[in-house]
XYZ file of C-alpha atoms in Angstrom:
475
model
C -249.494 -78.558 -0.176
C -248.699 -81.863 -2.037
C -249.987 -83.045 -5.101
C -251.054 -86.472 -4.712
C -252.736 -88.667 -7.913
C -255.708 -90.752 -6.678
C -257.057 -93.200 -9.305
C -260.904 -94.956 -9.274
C -260.866 -97.678 -10.573
C -263.716 -99.973 -8.395
C -265.496 -99.792 -11.740
C -262.511 -101.094 -13.699
C -263.399 -104.798 -13.646
C -266.476 -104.495 -15.470
C -264.505 -101.863 -17.714
C -262.515 -104.881 -18.724
C -264.600 -106.374 -20.942
C -265.649 -103.863 -22.417
C -265.421 -103.599 -26.054
C -264.881 -107.377 -26.827
C -265.977 -109.345 -28.512
C -266.887 -112.097 -26.997
C -270.427 -112.853 -27.229
C -270.359 -116.180 -25.684
C -269.859 -114.345 -22.411
C -273.668 -112.610 -23.228
C -275.055 -115.749 -23.127
C -273.822 -117.195 -19.879
C -274.514 -113.522 -17.651
C -274.497 -109.837 -18.205
C -271.682 -108.302 -19.052
C -270.545 -106.304 -16.374
C -271.299 -109.541 -14.114
C -268.628 -111.579 -16.059
C -265.862 -112.785 -13.426
C -262.233 -113.147 -13.794
C -262.908 -116.873 -13.614
C -264.637 -116.682 -16.797
C -262.616 -114.548 -18.599
C -259.404 -115.769 -18.073
C -260.218 -119.354 -18.010
C -259.045 -119.998 -21.312
C -256.426 -118.831 -24.271
C -259.491 -117.116 -25.812
C -260.006 -115.422 -22.607
C -256.866 -114.014 -22.651
C -257.641 -112.866 -26.365
C -260.492 -111.505 -25.811
C -259.284 -109.271 -23.069
C -256.328 -108.005 -25.821
C -258.858 -107.476 -28.233
C -261.129 -105.267 -25.652
C -257.727 -102.956 -24.723
C -256.882 -102.656 -28.366
C -260.368 -101.560 -29.009
C -260.491 -99.253 -25.963
C -257.244 -97.548 -27.590
C -259.401 -97.168 -30.746
C -262.214 -95.201 -29.006
C -262.401 -91.398 -30.072
C -261.425 -90.456 -26.384
C -257.591 -92.177 -27.571
C -256.096 -92.840 -30.645
C -259.381 -92.926 -33.010
C -259.386 -89.347 -32.645
C -258.297 -86.746 -30.011
C -254.640 -88.666 -29.083
C -253.919 -88.480 -32.875
C -255.803 -86.393 -35.881
C -257.996 -84.395 -32.992
C -257.141 -82.634 -30.136
C -253.341 -83.374 -30.298
C -253.143 -81.719 -34.117
C -254.814 -78.813 -32.556
C -251.911 -78.250 -30.294
C -249.629 -78.552 -33.041
C -251.529 -75.557 -34.663
C -252.160 -78.439 -37.997
C -255.085 -76.982 -38.335
C -257.108 -73.622 -38.992
C -259.377 -73.305 -36.496
C -259.549 -69.212 -35.734
C -263.412 -69.203 -36.064
C -264.351 -68.309 -32.332
C -267.009 -71.117 -32.825
C -264.972 -73.663 -33.856
C -265.510 -76.524 -31.268
C -261.235 -76.977 -30.603
C -260.997 -72.793 -31.042
C -260.084 -72.713 -27.454
C -257.984 -75.560 -27.424
C -256.063 -74.014 -30.484
C -255.308 -71.271 -27.652
C -254.019 -73.517 -25.011
C -256.871 -72.909 -23.184
C -257.281 -76.361 -21.165
C -259.555 -75.456 -18.796
C -262.148 -74.514 -21.239
C -265.664 -76.236 -21.181
C -264.848 -77.566 -24.690
C -261.431 -78.910 -24.065
C -261.125 -79.971 -20.773
C -263.316 -83.089 -21.499
C -261.427 -83.885 -24.274
C -257.962 -83.776 -21.774
C -259.430 -85.426 -19.290
C -261.073 -88.431 -21.142
C -257.302 -89.119 -23.052
C -256.151 -89.434 -19.432
C -259.204 -91.820 -17.960
C -259.023 -93.236 -20.631
C -255.722 -94.592 -20.867
C -255.276 -95.553 -17.450
C -258.537 -97.913 -17.917
C -257.012 -99.410 -20.042
C -254.132 -99.803 -18.207
C -255.976 -101.124 -15.470
C -257.192 -103.937 -17.674
C -253.858 -105.048 -18.913
C -252.742 -105.058 -15.492
C -255.697 -107.201 -14.629
C -254.282 -109.737 -17.016
C -250.927 -109.839 -16.366
C -252.384 -110.727 -12.624
C -253.745 -113.768 -14.301
C -251.641 -114.581 -17.160
C -248.988 -116.904 -15.225
C -251.158 -118.678 -13.136
C -252.863 -120.127 -16.517
C -249.460 -120.295 -18.812
C -250.954 -123.820 -19.122
C -254.095 -123.332 -21.237
C -251.942 -121.425 -23.777
C -250.740 -123.491 -27.338
C -248.061 -122.582 -29.294
C -246.150 -119.365 -28.352
C -249.318 -117.818 -27.670
C -247.823 -117.196 -23.477
C -245.318 -115.009 -24.662
C -246.967 -113.129 -27.521
C -250.474 -112.268 -25.022
C -247.922 -111.402 -21.900
C -245.493 -109.581 -24.167
C -248.266 -107.661 -26.184
C -249.788 -106.352 -22.651
C -246.557 -105.680 -21.002
C -245.442 -103.436 -23.915
C -248.922 -101.982 -24.297
C -248.741 -100.816 -20.796
C -245.464 -98.960 -21.498
C -247.138 -97.714 -25.064
C -249.840 -95.996 -22.979
C -247.628 -94.835 -20.129
C -244.885 -92.972 -21.926
C -247.989 -91.553 -24.172
C -249.406 -90.438 -21.016
C -245.876 -88.990 -20.006
C -245.736 -87.128 -23.496
C -249.095 -85.204 -22.885
C -249.401 -84.418 -19.163
C -244.956 -84.775 -17.666
C -242.668 -81.984 -17.580
C -240.624 -80.913 -20.641
C -237.670 -83.260 -20.850
C -234.958 -80.909 -21.522
C -233.091 -80.350 -18.095
C -236.360 -81.739 -16.173
C -235.738 -85.259 -16.019
C -235.954 -85.909 -12.317
C -239.251 -83.758 -11.717
C -242.607 -84.999 -10.559
C -244.268 -86.820 -13.739
C -246.760 -89.534 -13.409
C -247.757 -92.618 -11.424
C -246.840 -96.029 -13.584
C -249.374 -98.746 -12.328
C -248.182 -102.462 -12.376
C -251.053 -103.961 -10.182
C -255.004 -104.001 -10.678
C -255.731 -102.089 -7.640
C -257.214 -99.156 -5.908
C -254.388 -98.303 -4.480
C -252.980 -94.627 -4.428
C -249.927 -94.310 -6.294
C -247.670 -92.023 -5.894
C -246.129 -89.710 -9.177
C -242.787 -90.626 -10.312
C -240.296 -88.764 -12.276
C -239.552 -88.185 -15.486
C -236.514 -90.063 -15.507
C -238.413 -92.826 -13.506
C -241.616 -93.378 -15.746
C -238.817 -93.739 -19.073
C -237.188 -96.365 -17.034
C -240.402 -98.193 -15.923
C -241.149 -98.256 -19.517
C -237.956 -99.750 -20.781
C -238.195 -102.304 -18.229
C -241.542 -103.184 -19.246
C -240.440 -103.141 -22.603
C -237.251 -104.961 -22.218
C -239.253 -107.854 -20.618
C -241.804 -107.598 -23.641
C -239.354 -107.715 -26.375
C -237.843 -111.137 -24.786
C -240.743 -112.741 -24.830
C -242.181 -111.352 -28.681
C -238.882 -112.460 -30.167
C -240.529 -116.022 -30.162
C -241.752 -114.969 -32.811
C -240.625 -111.819 -35.083
C -242.352 -112.975 -38.018
C -244.703 -109.881 -39.933
C -247.664 -111.828 -40.826
C -250.630 -110.491 -43.249
C -252.480 -114.123 -42.370
C -252.115 -116.645 -39.542
C -254.191 -119.687 -38.875
C -255.054 -118.319 -35.483
C -256.895 -115.195 -36.175
C -255.846 -113.251 -33.305
C -252.463 -113.408 -35.055
C -253.309 -112.729 -38.196
C -251.858 -108.333 -38.807
C -249.243 -108.184 -37.091
C -248.829 -104.166 -37.540
C -252.451 -104.588 -35.746
C -251.048 -105.844 -32.669
C -247.677 -104.397 -30.739
C -245.458 -106.712 -31.965
C -241.640 -107.116 -31.489
C -240.669 -104.422 -34.167
C -242.972 -102.393 -32.618
C -241.494 -102.680 -29.190
C -237.816 -102.295 -30.315
C -239.372 -98.893 -32.576
C -241.004 -97.725 -29.526
C -237.650 -98.127 -27.489
C -236.230 -96.425 -29.949
C -238.773 -93.400 -29.645
C -238.309 -92.873 -25.151
C -234.739 -93.351 -25.356
C -234.702 -90.358 -27.710
C -237.328 -88.509 -25.458
C -235.075 -88.838 -22.561
C -231.661 -88.078 -24.533
C -229.882 -91.462 -24.945
C -229.250 -90.826 -28.357
C -226.784 -94.156 -28.761
C -229.460 -96.468 -27.480
C -232.033 -94.352 -29.578
C -229.688 -94.555 -32.786
C -229.101 -98.700 -31.896
C -232.971 -99.532 -31.333
C -234.703 -97.488 -34.657
C -231.323 -99.203 -36.947
C -232.592 -102.620 -36.036
C -235.805 -101.728 -37.441
C -234.382 -100.286 -40.977
C -232.056 -103.378 -41.385
C -235.003 -106.229 -40.370
C -236.166 -104.660 -44.017
C -239.635 -106.069 -42.785
C -241.657 -102.838 -43.623
C -241.012 -101.162 -46.816
C -242.044 -98.046 -47.983
C -245.235 -97.820 -49.589
C -245.300 -97.564 -53.518
C -246.111 -94.306 -55.349
C -248.694 -96.229 -57.397
C -250.567 -98.053 -53.839
C -251.164 -94.352 -52.477
C -252.488 -92.801 -55.728
C -255.098 -95.892 -56.930
C -254.516 -99.811 -55.933
C -257.286 -101.496 -56.947
C -259.918 -98.529 -56.380
C -258.399 -98.566 -52.940
C -255.873 -96.052 -52.661
C -253.437 -96.851 -49.042
C -253.175 -93.263 -47.713
C -252.027 -94.282 -44.442
C -248.787 -96.094 -46.014
C -249.861 -99.256 -44.204
C -247.080 -101.425 -45.182
C -244.876 -98.718 -42.977
C -246.367 -99.448 -39.765
C -245.166 -101.028 -36.616
C -247.940 -100.561 -35.226
C -251.544 -99.026 -36.087
C -255.012 -99.639 -34.395
C -257.753 -100.718 -36.090
C -260.296 -98.132 -36.085
C -263.690 -99.703 -36.954
C -265.715 -96.136 -37.223
C -263.141 -94.485 -38.888
C -264.767 -93.092 -41.953
C -267.796 -91.788 -39.888
C -264.586 -89.951 -37.744
C -263.630 -88.700 -40.774
C -266.304 -87.025 -42.522
C -267.822 -85.605 -39.125
C -264.218 -84.019 -38.580
C -262.925 -83.684 -42.209
C -265.491 -83.518 -44.603
C -267.223 -79.967 -45.716
C -270.029 -80.579 -48.694
C -272.021 -77.847 -46.992
C -270.387 -76.215 -43.947
C -266.838 -75.937 -43.346
C -267.080 -73.919 -39.954
C -266.302 -76.419 -37.771
C -263.883 -78.830 -40.149
C -260.450 -79.327 -39.601
C -258.217 -78.497 -42.568
C -256.228 -75.858 -42.860
C -255.744 -72.843 -45.562
C -254.347 -73.214 -49.261
C -251.401 -71.300 -48.182
C -250.289 -73.078 -45.185
C -250.374 -76.136 -47.295
C -248.687 -74.863 -50.411
C -245.917 -73.698 -47.613
C -246.228 -76.577 -45.168
C -244.816 -79.142 -48.463
C -242.497 -76.641 -49.689
C -244.353 -76.287 -53.293
C -242.488 -73.290 -54.521
C -239.664 -75.015 -54.171
C -239.632 -78.384 -55.606
C -242.627 -79.996 -53.399
C -245.018 -80.166 -55.453
C -243.969 -83.975 -56.735
C -244.193 -84.819 -52.776
C -246.598 -87.557 -52.720
C -247.968 -86.401 -49.057
C -249.043 -83.270 -51.147
C -250.116 -84.845 -54.352
C -252.369 -87.493 -52.678
C -253.216 -86.528 -49.277
C -255.387 -83.555 -50.120
C -258.591 -82.988 -52.046
C -260.496 -80.016 -52.815
C -263.988 -81.030 -51.553
C -267.576 -78.914 -51.214
C -269.266 -75.501 -52.676
C -265.819 -73.739 -50.784
C -262.997 -75.161 -53.550
C -261.080 -75.942 -49.650
C -258.252 -78.858 -49.862
C -259.118 -80.853 -47.191
C -256.898 -83.704 -45.608
C -258.034 -87.280 -47.295
C -255.475 -89.538 -45.170
C -258.421 -91.689 -43.535
C -261.390 -90.619 -45.996
C -263.211 -93.406 -47.585
C -265.427 -92.160 -50.064
C -263.197 -92.765 -53.479
C -262.425 -96.600 -51.710
C -263.946 -99.057 -54.804
C -266.690 -101.077 -53.951
C -264.611 -104.258 -53.998
C -262.027 -103.254 -51.888
C -261.292 -104.567 -48.694
C -262.514 -101.681 -46.112
C -260.897 -103.506 -43.382
C -257.230 -103.106 -44.357
C -257.276 -99.284 -44.142
C -259.697 -98.824 -41.321
C -255.962 -98.201 -39.161
C -254.385 -95.435 -37.532
C -251.177 -95.721 -37.407
C -249.093 -95.415 -33.811
C -244.932 -96.298 -34.858
C -244.170 -95.958 -38.479
C -240.961 -96.753 -40.594
C -240.157 -93.069 -41.465
C -239.522 -92.196 -37.675
C -237.057 -94.621 -37.032
C -235.027 -92.950 -40.340
C -235.853 -89.574 -38.730
C -234.390 -90.865 -35.195
C -231.162 -91.951 -37.087
C -230.670 -89.090 -38.533
C -231.069 -87.170 -35.311
C -228.961 -88.832 -33.330
C -226.136 -90.099 -35.772
C -222.778 -88.324 -35.373
C -222.031 -88.563 -39.343
C -223.747 -85.675 -40.983
C -223.418 -87.633 -44.160
C -225.393 -90.833 -42.933
C -228.117 -87.902 -41.488
C -228.550 -86.801 -45.304
C -228.673 -89.730 -46.528
C -231.172 -91.012 -43.940
C -233.254 -88.204 -44.855
C -232.779 -89.154 -48.431
C -234.139 -92.448 -47.943
C -236.765 -90.987 -46.945
C -237.562 -88.254 -49.450
C -236.758 -90.119 -52.546
C -239.506 -92.869 -51.019
C -241.791 -89.490 -50.973
C -241.201 -88.203 -54.730
C -238.761 -85.861 -53.455
C -235.212 -84.652 -54.696
C -232.525 -85.698 -52.767
C -230.829 -83.267 -49.823
C -227.338 -81.808 -51.038
C -224.502 -83.027 -48.675
C -223.020 -79.925 -48.639
C -225.526 -78.923 -46.392
C -224.531 -77.373 -42.698
C -225.771 -79.056 -39.533
C -228.362 -76.906 -38.553
C -229.066 -76.878 -42.169
C -230.014 -81.003 -41.982
C -231.446 -80.366 -38.669
C -234.319 -77.769 -40.042
C -234.754 -80.289 -42.781
C -235.172 -83.086 -39.898
C -238.209 -80.596 -38.461
C -239.444 -79.740 -41.655
C -239.901 -83.746 -42.474
C -241.691 -84.372 -39.000
C -244.013 -81.109 -40.319
C -245.119 -83.263 -43.058
C -244.908 -86.671 -42.319
C -247.047 -87.106 -39.580
C -249.850 -85.201 -40.389
C -252.980 -86.251 -38.846
C -251.026 -88.563 -36.505
C -250.611 -86.347 -33.572
C -246.839 -86.584 -33.464
C -245.982 -82.826 -34.415
C -246.860 -81.653 -30.546
C -244.704 -83.741 -28.979
C -241.326 -83.133 -31.014
C -242.013 -79.549 -30.059
C -242.125 -80.288 -26.254
C -239.429 -83.057 -26.423
C -237.317 -80.142 -28.681
C -238.431 -77.589 -25.783
C -239.031 -75.181 -29.076
C -240.071 -71.543 -27.867
C -242.359 -71.121 -30.812
C -245.223 -73.166 -32.835
C -245.491 -72.763 -36.154
C -249.338 -71.037 -36.612
C -249.284 -69.541 -32.938
C -248.077 -66.124 -32.304
C -246.967 -65.848 -28.899
C -243.895 -67.717 -27.608
C -244.435 -70.692 -26.491
C -244.060 -71.544 -22.032
C -243.714 -74.569 -20.822
C -247.267 -74.289 -19.293
C -248.546 -75.118 -22.784
C -246.510 -78.326 -23.357
C -248.275 -79.758 -19.956
C -251.930 -81.104 -19.920
C -253.884 -80.792 -16.635
C -254.444 -83.840 -14.386
C -257.793 -84.170 -14.440
C -259.401 -82.705 -11.221
C -261.049 -85.887 -9.382
C -257.488 -87.348 -9.635
C -255.554 -84.973 -8.017
C -255.961 -84.700 -3.729
C -254.657 -82.173 -1.446
C -252.832 -83.399 1.772
C -251.697 -80.593 4.081
C -247.993 -81.927 4.818
């Protein structure tokens, strides 16, 4: 039997309009009937289509919940979900076919490919309409679309593809470049990452038209660079992909380019704890790329608040938190420990508050912190630390992050293995609620995931493709 992946795209043209802010379209005809011609008749149509993709990415199915703070963090054993009635209990035991778990996995797959289809639709149209753009907006929008296509495919690969160690030529996922309903064969892990890099190279050349990082712009679409797949996010993603495929030299070069640009300063400690009653617990200045999640407060209150009953809330034990942040050996000064956890409710349990809003002042600009980080400056330091051939440089890179997290510096006398262990501990501290730790375990093909008793098999690291996307063909 041979497996082929089958994608049902007959509804995707309508989906390309979902979530956009183009109310003018509703005045013309029903949303589902707006044609490609109307959608892409001017520059604003392309901007609205891109906004729609970012909105899709910010949904609960993807980076608004399951692909970051929800399912992917459960798989990394970052929450205590041992109660067998917990909504994530089966996921925490890697029972991927369970009726509570499988829909979450399927939704990550389908929602990602819907967003990719919408990007492909835009890319199909954009070169023919280059004359409708002003300034460098053609380069910016096309570059963002190519980069997002690579970003989404790479995360699908990390979730549904094989463990990369020793499996670069194993079958992985399809890479969709066209807006059509044709079946696409699965490519190998190496081929998928090649396709990602090709898209990112093209995107980088386009986005280099404006490498500035904006906090405001005369063009509303470009007013906040970090909310878009910008040049620096492309460079950071390339570093992440090269590391995943084992190309350490190129991973180092790309990560170092971001660091040397000095455009994403480390967060100031006072901004984390309280800045005009708006604590910056997402470390926004360090974001290379983040998604704006309009309903982030609701998501946080549902997943991480416990005013009465904590049975379905995502958190962990005090012992886990203290161990994770090494409070017994100097970690009690860690900004991440001090500011990203609070005691809440009658149970006096600590809960993660990275995305909490109840202590935000009424005069604060809430929209500036309704973001979920997807690529951050600290990861660039970690990539350089992992790929450098100089042990002293490795330690210096880790110490740069540690000093900006309120921690003491590591000694230059550490062994190579000890440095590697310190890097691992940093991943566990730094990316809590961001969905990155599970992929670290997978990339390293670790046999143990902290908090899970049995040894981990490769089966645990590969999420199942949805049943309705698989066609069994007898050879």
